[in-house]
Amino acid sequence: MPDISRVGVLGCGLMGSGIAQATATAGFPTVVRDVEAGLLARGEGTIVKSLDKLVEKSKLAPAARAGALERLTFTTDLARLHDCDLIVEAVTEDLAIKTELWRALDPRCPPETIFASNTSSLSIGVMAAATARPDRFIGLHFFNPVPLMPLVEVVRAVGTSPAVVERTMAFARRLGKEPITARDRSGFVVNRLLVPYLLDAMRALEQGVGSAADIDRGMQLGCGHPMGPLALADFVGLDTLARIAAIMYDEYGEPRFAPPPLLRRMVAAGLHGRKSGRGFYDYASDPPHPIDLGL
Ligand code: CAA
């Protein structure tokens, strides 16, 4: 098997842009593919902003910033990923969309290319079954903000070869990340614990246990969390979180994973969290202030 030297990233949203930034900064020529030029431009802007922030804080040398940007290629053409050794998919959390993409990519790539999904909650094994390379299909789950969060979950599906697990773990380390391994069960390790906690904070808000600001301050000051659960839900994206919760509820059938009515209504109203400017907080003001949700 060839060493991983060229990386492809599918999707240039919150996670895809962060993953591309991490791989390019670590020295890998990286081809980023999304469906529209506008989405690519937005993702590139996010990467530039993040790299600038790291340079400003002296966490990255200006030459390393320039090198990372030079290693990035943005395209809408799936065929441009044909010579990548590893392809990380970070498109919307929808099994049909992901599966269709893998099916389209499979014949375009050499058999030794590793396919990795950044899904938070969908089955790696089901996606792998849509390709002719289930032994070279793996989960590689990053955390937001990718440039700062050290963890990566490496998920072995039923058919993943142990050698591919080892190579993917080694790749994660080359990105400067700390990998842990997890089984192919919805949510893996972190979201299985995190998602019910975030949903419970919403239920506490709905039930009037405390205000959004007090629930968040409580967990920050009482437990030393960098963000409270409602601010973190906004940060992850309420639409994404609702989708993850629904998938986990479907897999486990346990009420703790069920998206609370408040979350569903906020998503329907276009309150998608920080990326849309409004969620539990309004991000137009600095500091953001809690939104009156009519509770
Ligand atoms: N790129 C580069 N630098 C960044 C950055 C980015 N995207 N975002 C923040 N920073 C830098 C800031 O410049 C700042 O630098 P200094 O400390 O040198 O000043 C530092 O990070 C801290 O940022 P802020 O002062 O703006 O805010 P903060 O202190 O609250 O830190 C945070 C931000 C690192 C995001 C922190 O709040 C945190 O760790 N929050 C929890 C994040 C978390 O739990 N993520 C996991 C989400 S779950 C998930 O991703 C999985 C899933 O499938 C849903």
CSV table of C-alpha atoms and ligand atoms in Angstrom, one decimal:
chain,number,residue,atom,x,y,z
A,1,MET,CA,0.0,0.0,0.0
A,2,PRO,CA,1.4,3.5,-0.9
A,3,ASP,CA,2.1,6.0,1.9
A,4,ILE,CA,-0.5,8.7,2.3
A,5,SER,CA,0.8,11.7,0.5
A,6,ARG,CA,-2.2,13.4,-1.2
A,7,VAL,CA,-5.5,14.0,0.5
A,8,GLY,CA,-9.0,14.7,-0.9
A,9,VAL,CA,-11.7,16.4,1.1
A,10,LEU,CA,-15.4,16.2,0.1
A,11,GLY,CA,-17.4,19.1,1.4
A,12,CYS,CA,-16.1,22.6,2.4
A,13,GLY,CA,-18.5,23.5,5.2
A,14,LEU,CA,-17.6,23.9,8.9
A,15,MET,CA,-15.9,20.5,9.2
A,16,GLY,CA,-14.6,20.1,5.6
A,17,SER,CA,-12.8,23.4,5.6
A,18,GLY,CA,-11.3,22.7,9.0
A,19,ILE,CA,-10.1,19.2,7.9
A,20,ALA,CA,-8.6,20.6,4.7
A,21,GLN,CA,-6.8,23.3,6.8
A,22,ALA,CA,-5.4,20.6,9.1
A,23,THR,CA,-4.2,18.4,6.3
A,24,ALA,CA,-2.6,21.2,4.3
A,25,THR,CA,-0.9,22.7,7.4
A,26,ALA,CA,0.5,19.2,8.1
A,27,GLY,CA,2.1,19.2,4.7
A,28,PHE,CA,-0.3,17.2,2.6
A,29,PRO,CA,-1.3,18.5,-0.9
A,30,THR,CA,-5.1,18.7,-0.4
A,31,VAL,CA,-7.9,18.8,-3.0
A,32,VAL,CA,-11.1,20.2,-1.7
A,33,ARG,CA,-14.3,19.4,-3.6
A,34,ASP,CA,-17.8,20.9,-3.1
A,35,VAL,CA,-20.8,21.3,-5.4
A,36,GLU,CA,-20.7,25.0,-6.0
A,37,ALA,CA,-17.9,27.6,-6.4
A,38,GLY,CA,-19.7,29.9,-3.8
A,39,LEU,CA,-19.4,27.2,-1.2
A,40,LEU,CA,-15.7,26.7,-2.0
A,41,ALA,CA,-15.1,30.4,-1.7
A,42,ARG,CA,-16.8,30.5,1.7
A,43,GLY,CA,-14.8,27.5,2.9
A,44,GLU,CA,-11.5,29.0,1.6
A,45,GLY,CA,-12.4,32.3,3.4
A,46,THR,CA,-12.9,30.3,6.7
A,47,ILE,CA,-9.5,28.7,6.3
A,48,VAL,CA,-7.7,32.0,5.6
A,49,LYS,CA,-9.4,33.6,8.6
A,50,SER,CA,-8.4,30.7,10.9
A,51,LEU,CA,-4.8,30.6,9.6
A,52,ASP,CA,-4.6,34.4,10.1
A,53,LYS,CA,-5.8,34.0,13.6
A,54,LEU,CA,-3.1,31.4,14.3
A,55,VAL,CA,-0.4,33.6,12.8
A,56,GLU,CA,-1.7,36.6,14.8
A,57,LYS,CA,-1.4,34.5,18.1
A,58,SER,CA,2.1,33.3,17.0
A,59,LYS,CA,0.8,29.7,16.9
A,60,LEU,CA,1.8,29.4,13.2
A,61,ALA,CA,4.7,30.9,11.3
A,62,PRO,CA,3.7,33.2,8.3
A,63,ALA,CA,5.7,30.8,6.0
A,64,ALA,CA,3.7,27.8,7.3
A,65,ARG,CA,0.4,29.8,6.6
A,66,ALA,CA,1.6,30.5,3.0
A,67,GLY,CA,2.7,26.8,2.6
A,68,ALA,CA,-0.7,25.5,3.7
A,69,LEU,CA,-2.6,27.8,1.3
A,70,GLU,CA,-0.3,26.7,-1.6
A,71,ARG,CA,-1.1,23.1,-0.9
A,72,LEU,CA,-4.8,23.6,-1.2
A,73,THR,CA,-6.7,23.2,-4.5
A,74,PHE,CA,-10.5,23.9,-4.7
A,75,THR,CA,-12.7,22.2,-7.3
A,76,THR,CA,-16.2,21.3,-8.1
A,77,ASP,CA,-15.0,18.4,-10.2
A,78,LEU,CA,-15.1,15.0,-8.5
A,79,ALA,CA,-12.6,13.5,-11.0
A,80,ARG,CA,-9.9,15.8,-9.6
A,81,LEU,CA,-9.7,13.5,-6.6
A,82,HIS,CA,-8.6,10.6,-8.7
A,83,ASP,CA,-5.0,10.5,-7.4
A,84,CYS,CA,-5.6,11.0,-3.7
A,85,ASP,CA,-4.4,8.3,-1.3
A,86,LEU,CA,-7.0,9.2,1.3
A,87,ILE,CA,-10.3,10.9,0.8
A,88,VAL,CA,-12.2,12.4,3.8
A,89,GLU,CA,-15.9,13.0,3.3
A,90,ALA,CA,-17.5,15.8,5.3
A,91,VAL,CA,-20.8,16.5,3.5
A,92,THR,CA,-24.2,17.0,5.1
A,93,GLU,CA,-25.2,14.3,7.6
A,94,ASP,CA,-27.5,12.4,5.2
A,95,LEU,CA,-26.9,8.8,4.4
A,96,ALA,CA,-28.4,8.9,0.9
A,97,ILE,CA,-26.2,11.9,-0.1
A,98,LYS,CA,-23.1,10.4,1.4
A,99,THR,CA,-23.7,7.0,-0.1
A,100,GLU,CA,-24.4,8.4,-3.6
A,101,LEU,CA,-21.1,10.4,-3.4
A,102,TRP,CA,-19.0,7.4,-2.4
A,103,ARG,CA,-20.7,5.3,-5.2
A,104,ALA,CA,-19.8,8.0,-7.8
A,105,LEU,CA,-16.2,8.3,-6.5
A,106,ASP,CA,-15.4,4.6,-6.2
A,107,PRO,CA,-14.7,3.8,-9.9
A,108,ARG,CA,-12.8,7.1,-10.3
A,109,CYS,CA,-10.1,6.2,-7.6
A,110,PRO,CA,-7.5,3.4,-7.6
A,111,PRO,CA,-8.4,0.5,-5.4
A,112,GLU,CA,-5.8,1.3,-2.8
A,113,THR,CA,-7.2,4.8,-2.0
A,114,ILE,CA,-8.7,4.9,1.6
A,115,PHE,CA,-12.2,6.3,1.9
A,116,ALA,CA,-12.9,7.9,5.3
A,117,SER,CA,-16.1,9.5,6.4
A,118,ASN,CA,-16.3,12.3,9.0
A,119,THR,CA,-19.8,11.3,9.9
A,120,SER,CA,-20.8,11.8,13.5
A,121,SER,CA,-23.6,9.4,13.6
A,122,LEU,CA,-24.2,7.4,10.5
A,123,SER,CA,-23.0,3.8,9.9
A,124,ILE,CA,-19.6,3.5,8.4
A,125,GLY,CA,-20.4,-0.1,7.4
A,126,VAL,CA,-23.5,0.9,5.4
A,127,MET,CA,-21.5,3.5,3.5
A,128,ALA,CA,-18.7,1.0,2.9
A,129,ALA,CA,-21.1,-1.5,1.5
A,130,ALA,CA,-21.9,1.0,-1.3
A,131,THR,CA,-18.3,0.7,-2.6
A,132,ALA,CA,-16.1,-2.1,-3.9
A,133,ARG,CA,-13.6,-1.4,-1.1
A,134,PRO,CA,-15.2,-2.1,2.3
A,135,ASP,CA,-11.8,-3.2,3.7
A,136,ARG,CA,-10.4,0.3,2.8
A,137,PHE,CA,-13.4,2.2,4.3
A,138,ILE,CA,-13.1,3.8,7.7
A,139,GLY,CA,-14.6,6.5,10.0
A,140,LEU,CA,-12.4,9.5,10.7
A,141,HIS,CA,-14.3,11.8,13.0
A,142,PHE,CA,-12.9,15.3,13.7
A,143,PHE,CA,-14.1,17.9,16.2
A,144,ASN,CA,-15.0,21.5,15.8
A,145,PRO,CA,-13.0,23.7,15.5
A,146,VAL,CA,-10.8,21.2,13.7
A,147,PRO,CA,-7.6,23.3,13.8
A,148,LEU,CA,-7.8,23.5,17.6
A,149,MET,CA,-9.4,20.2,18.8
A,150,PRO,CA,-6.8,17.5,19.3
A,151,LEU,CA,-9.1,14.5,19.1
A,152,VAL,CA,-9.9,12.3,16.2
A,153,GLU,CA,-12.1,9.2,16.4
A,154,VAL,CA,-11.0,6.4,14.1
A,155,VAL,CA,-13.9,4.1,13.5
A,156,ARG,CA,-13.5,0.5,12.4
A,157,ALA,CA,-16.5,-1.0,10.6
A,158,VAL,CA,-17.2,-4.7,10.3
A,159,GLY,CA,-15.2,-5.0,7.1
A,160,THR,CA,-12.4,-2.5,7.7
A,161,SER,CA,-8.9,-4.1,7.5
A,162,PRO,CA,-6.7,-3.8,10.6
A,163,ALA,CA,-3.9,-2.5,8.4
A,164,VAL,CA,-6.1,0.4,7.2
A,165,VAL,CA,-7.0,1.2,10.9
A,166,GLU,CA,-3.2,1.4,11.6
A,167,ARG,CA,-2.5,3.6,8.6
A,168,THR,CA,-5.3,5.9,9.5
A,169,MET,CA,-4.2,6.2,13.1
A,170,ALA,CA,-0.7,7.0,11.9
A,171,PHE,CA,-2.2,9.6,9.5
A,172,ALA,CA,-4.1,11.3,12.3
A,173,ARG,CA,-0.9,11.5,14.3
A,174,ARG,CA,0.8,13.2,11.3
A,175,LEU,CA,-1.9,15.8,11.5
A,176,GLY,CA,-0.8,16.4,15.1
A,177,LYS,CA,-4.0,14.8,16.4
A,178,GLU,CA,-4.6,12.2,19.1
A,179,PRO,CA,-6.6,9.3,17.7
A,180,ILE,CA,-8.8,7.0,19.7
A,181,THR,CA,-10.6,4.0,18.3
A,182,ALA,CA,-14.3,3.4,18.4
A,183,ARG,CA,-16.8,0.8,17.2
A,184,ASP,CA,-19.2,1.6,14.4
A,185,ARG,CA,-22.2,2.5,16.6
A,186,SER,CA,-24.0,5.7,16.1
A,187,GLY,CA,-22.3,8.6,17.8
A,188,PHE,CA,-19.1,6.6,18.5
A,189,VAL,CA,-17.6,7.6,21.9
A,190,VAL,CA,-17.9,11.4,22.1
A,191,ASN,CA,-21.3,12.1,20.6
A,192,ARG,CA,-22.9,9.2,22.4
A,193,LEU,CA,-22.1,11.0,25.6
A,194,LEU,CA,-22.2,14.6,24.4
A,195,VAL,CA,-25.5,14.6,22.4
A,196,PRO,CA,-27.8,13.5,25.3
A,197,TYR,CA,-26.1,16.2,27.5
A,198,LEU,CA,-26.8,19.0,24.9
A,199,LEU,CA,-30.4,17.8,24.4
A,200,ASP,CA,-30.9,17.7,28.2
A,201,ALA,CA,-29.8,21.3,28.5
A,202,MET,CA,-32.5,22.2,26.0
A,203,ARG,CA,-35.1,20.3,28.0
A,204,ALA,CA,-33.9,22.1,31.1
A,205,LEU,CA,-34.4,25.4,29.3
A,206,GLU,CA,-37.9,24.3,28.0
A,207,GLN,CA,-38.9,23.3,31.6
A,208,GLY,CA,-37.7,26.6,33.0
A,209,VAL,CA,-35.0,25.1,35.2
A,210,GLY,CA,-32.8,28.1,34.4
A,211,SER,CA,-32.3,30.8,31.7
A,212,ALA,CA,-30.0,30.0,28.8
A,213,ALA,CA,-27.3,32.3,30.2
A,214,ASP,CA,-27.5,30.6,33.7
A,215,ILE,CA,-27.5,27.0,32.3
A,216,ASP,CA,-24.4,27.9,30.3
A,217,ARG,CA,-22.7,29.8,33.1
A,218,GLY,CA,-23.5,26.9,35.4
A,219,MET,CA,-21.7,24.3,33.4
A,220,GLN,CA,-18.8,26.7,32.6
A,221,LEU,CA,-18.1,27.8,36.1
A,222,GLY,CA,-19.4,24.7,37.9
A,223,CYS,CA,-17.7,22.1,35.8
A,224,GLY,CA,-14.9,24.0,34.0
A,225,HIS,CA,-16.3,23.5,30.5
A,226,PRO,CA,-15.0,26.0,27.9
A,227,MET,CA,-18.5,26.6,26.7
A,228,GLY,CA,-21.9,25.9,28.2
A,229,PRO,CA,-24.2,23.3,26.5
A,230,LEU,CA,-26.5,25.8,24.7
A,231,ALA,CA,-23.6,27.9,23.3
A,232,LEU,CA,-21.9,24.6,22.3
A,233,ALA,CA,-25.1,23.4,20.5
A,234,ASP,CA,-25.1,26.8,18.6
A,235,PHE,CA,-21.4,26.2,17.8
A,236,VAL,CA,-22.0,22.6,16.4
A,237,GLY,CA,-25.1,23.9,14.5
A,238,LEU,CA,-28.7,23.2,15.6
A,239,ASP,CA,-29.6,21.7,12.2
A,240,THR,CA,-26.7,19.3,12.4
A,241,LEU,CA,-27.4,18.5,16.0
A,242,ALA,CA,-31.1,17.8,15.2
A,243,ARG,CA,-30.0,15.5,12.4
A,244,ILE,CA,-27.5,13.6,14.5
A,245,ALA,CA,-30.0,13.3,17.4
A,246,ALA,CA,-32.7,11.8,15.0
A,247,ILE,CA,-30.2,9.3,13.6
A,248,MET,CA,-29.1,8.3,17.1
A,249,TYR,CA,-32.7,8.0,18.3
A,250,ASP,CA,-33.4,5.8,15.3
A,251,GLU,CA,-30.5,3.5,16.1
A,252,TYR,CA,-30.9,3.2,19.9
A,253,GLY,CA,-34.6,4.0,20.4
A,254,GLU,CA,-33.8,5.6,23.7
A,255,PRO,CA,-35.7,8.9,24.6
A,256,ARG,CA,-32.4,10.5,25.7
A,257,PHE,CA,-31.4,10.8,22.1
A,258,ALA,CA,-34.8,12.2,20.8
A,259,PRO,CA,-34.5,15.8,19.5
A,260,PRO,CA,-36.6,18.0,21.9
A,261,PRO,CA,-39.6,19.9,20.4
A,262,LEU,CA,-37.8,23.2,21.1
A,263,LEU,CA,-34.8,22.1,18.9
A,264,ARG,CA,-37.1,21.0,16.0
A,265,ARG,CA,-38.9,24.3,16.1
A,266,MET,CA,-35.8,26.4,16.2
A,267,VAL,CA,-34.4,24.6,13.2
A,268,ALA,CA,-37.7,25.0,11.3
A,269,ALA,CA,-37.6,28.7,12.1
A,270,GLY,CA,-34.1,29.0,10.6
A,271,LEU,CA,-32.3,29.3,13.9
A,272,HIS,CA,-29.3,27.1,13.1
A,273,GLY,CA,-26.9,28.5,15.6
A,274,ARG,CA,-23.7,30.5,15.2
A,275,LYS,CA,-23.3,29.8,11.5
A,276,SER,CA,-26.7,31.4,10.7
A,277,GLY,CA,-26.1,34.2,13.2
A,278,ARG,CA,-28.9,33.1,15.5
A,279,GLY,CA,-29.6,30.1,17.7
A,280,PHE,CA,-30.0,30.2,21.5
A,281,TYR,CA,-27.9,33.4,21.2
A,282,ASP,CA,-27.9,36.3,18.8
A,283,TYR,CA,-24.4,36.6,17.4
A,284,ALA,CA,-24.9,40.0,15.9
A,285,SER,CA,-23.9,41.5,19.3
A,286,ASP,CA,-20.6,41.1,21.1
A,287,PRO,CA,-20.9,39.4,23.5
A,288,PRO,CA,-23.8,37.4,21.9
A,289,HIS,CA,-27.0,37.8,23.9
A,290,PRO,CA,-29.7,35.1,24.6
A,291,ILE,CA,-32.6,35.2,22.2
A,292,ASP,CA,-36.2,35.5,23.5
A,293,LEU,CA,-37.6,32.1,22.4
A,294,GLY,CA,-41.1,32.8,23.9
A,295,LEU,CA,-40.7,30.2,26.6
B,1,CAA,N1,-9.0,28.8,14.2
B,1,CAA,C1,-7.9,29.3,14.8
B,1,CAA,N2,-7.9,29.8,16.1
B,1,CAA,C2,-9.1,29.8,16.7
B,1,CAA,C3,-10.3,29.3,16.1
B,1,CAA,C4,-10.2,28.8,14.8
B,1,CAA,N3,-11.2,28.3,14.1
B,1,CAA,N4,-11.3,29.5,17.0
B,1,CAA,C5,-10.8,30.0,18.1
B,1,CAA,N5,-9.5,30.2,17.9
B,1,CAA,C6,-8.5,30.7,18.9
B,1,CAA,C7,-8.8,32.2,19.3
B,1,CAA,O1,-8.1,33.1,18.5
B,1,CAA,C8,-8.2,32.2,20.8
B,1,CAA,O2,-6.8,32.3,20.8
B,1,CAA,P1,-6.0,32.8,22.1
B,1,CAA,O3,-6.4,31.8,23.2
B,1,CAA,O4,-4.6,32.7,21.8
B,1,CAA,O5,-6.5,34.2,22.4
B,1,CAA,C9,-8.5,30.8,21.3
B,1,CAA,O6,-8.7,30.0,20.1
B,1,CAA,C10,-9.7,30.8,22.1
B,1,CAA,O7,-10.8,31.4,21.3
B,1,CAA,P2,-11.9,32.5,21.9
B,1,CAA,O8,-11.2,33.4,22.9
B,1,CAA,O9,-12.6,33.0,20.7
B,1,CAA,O10,-13.0,31.6,22.6
B,1,CAA,P3,-12.8,30.5,23.6
B,1,CAA,O11,-11.8,30.8,24.7
B,1,CAA,O12,-14.2,30.1,24.0
B,1,CAA,O13,-12.3,29.2,22.8
B,1,CAA,C11,-12.9,27.3,21.7
B,1,CAA,C12,-12.9,28.8,21.7
B,1,CAA,C13,-11.5,26.7,21.5
B,1,CAA,C14,-13.8,26.8,20.6
B,1,CAA,C15,-13.4,26.8,23.1
B,1,CAA,O14,-14.6,27.5,23.5
B,1,CAA,C16,-13.8,25.3,23.2
B,1,CAA,O15,-12.9,24.5,23.3
B,1,CAA,N6,-15.1,25.0,23.1
B,1,CAA,C17,-15.6,23.7,23.1
B,1,CAA,C18,-15.5,23.1,21.7
B,1,CAA,C19,-16.1,21.7,21.6
B,1,CAA,O16,-16.5,21.1,22.6
B,1,CAA,N7,-16.0,21.1,20.4
B,1,CAA,C20,-16.5,19.8,20.1
B,1,CAA,C21,-17.9,20.0,19.5
B,1,CAA,S1,-18.6,18.5,19.2
B,1,CAA,C22,-18.1,18.1,17.6
B,1,CAA,O17,-17.4,18.8,17.0
B,1,CAA,C23,-18.4,16.7,17.2
B,1,CAA,C24,-19.7,16.5,16.5
B,1,CAA,O18,-19.8,15.6,15.7
B,1,CAA,C25,-20.9,17.3,16.8
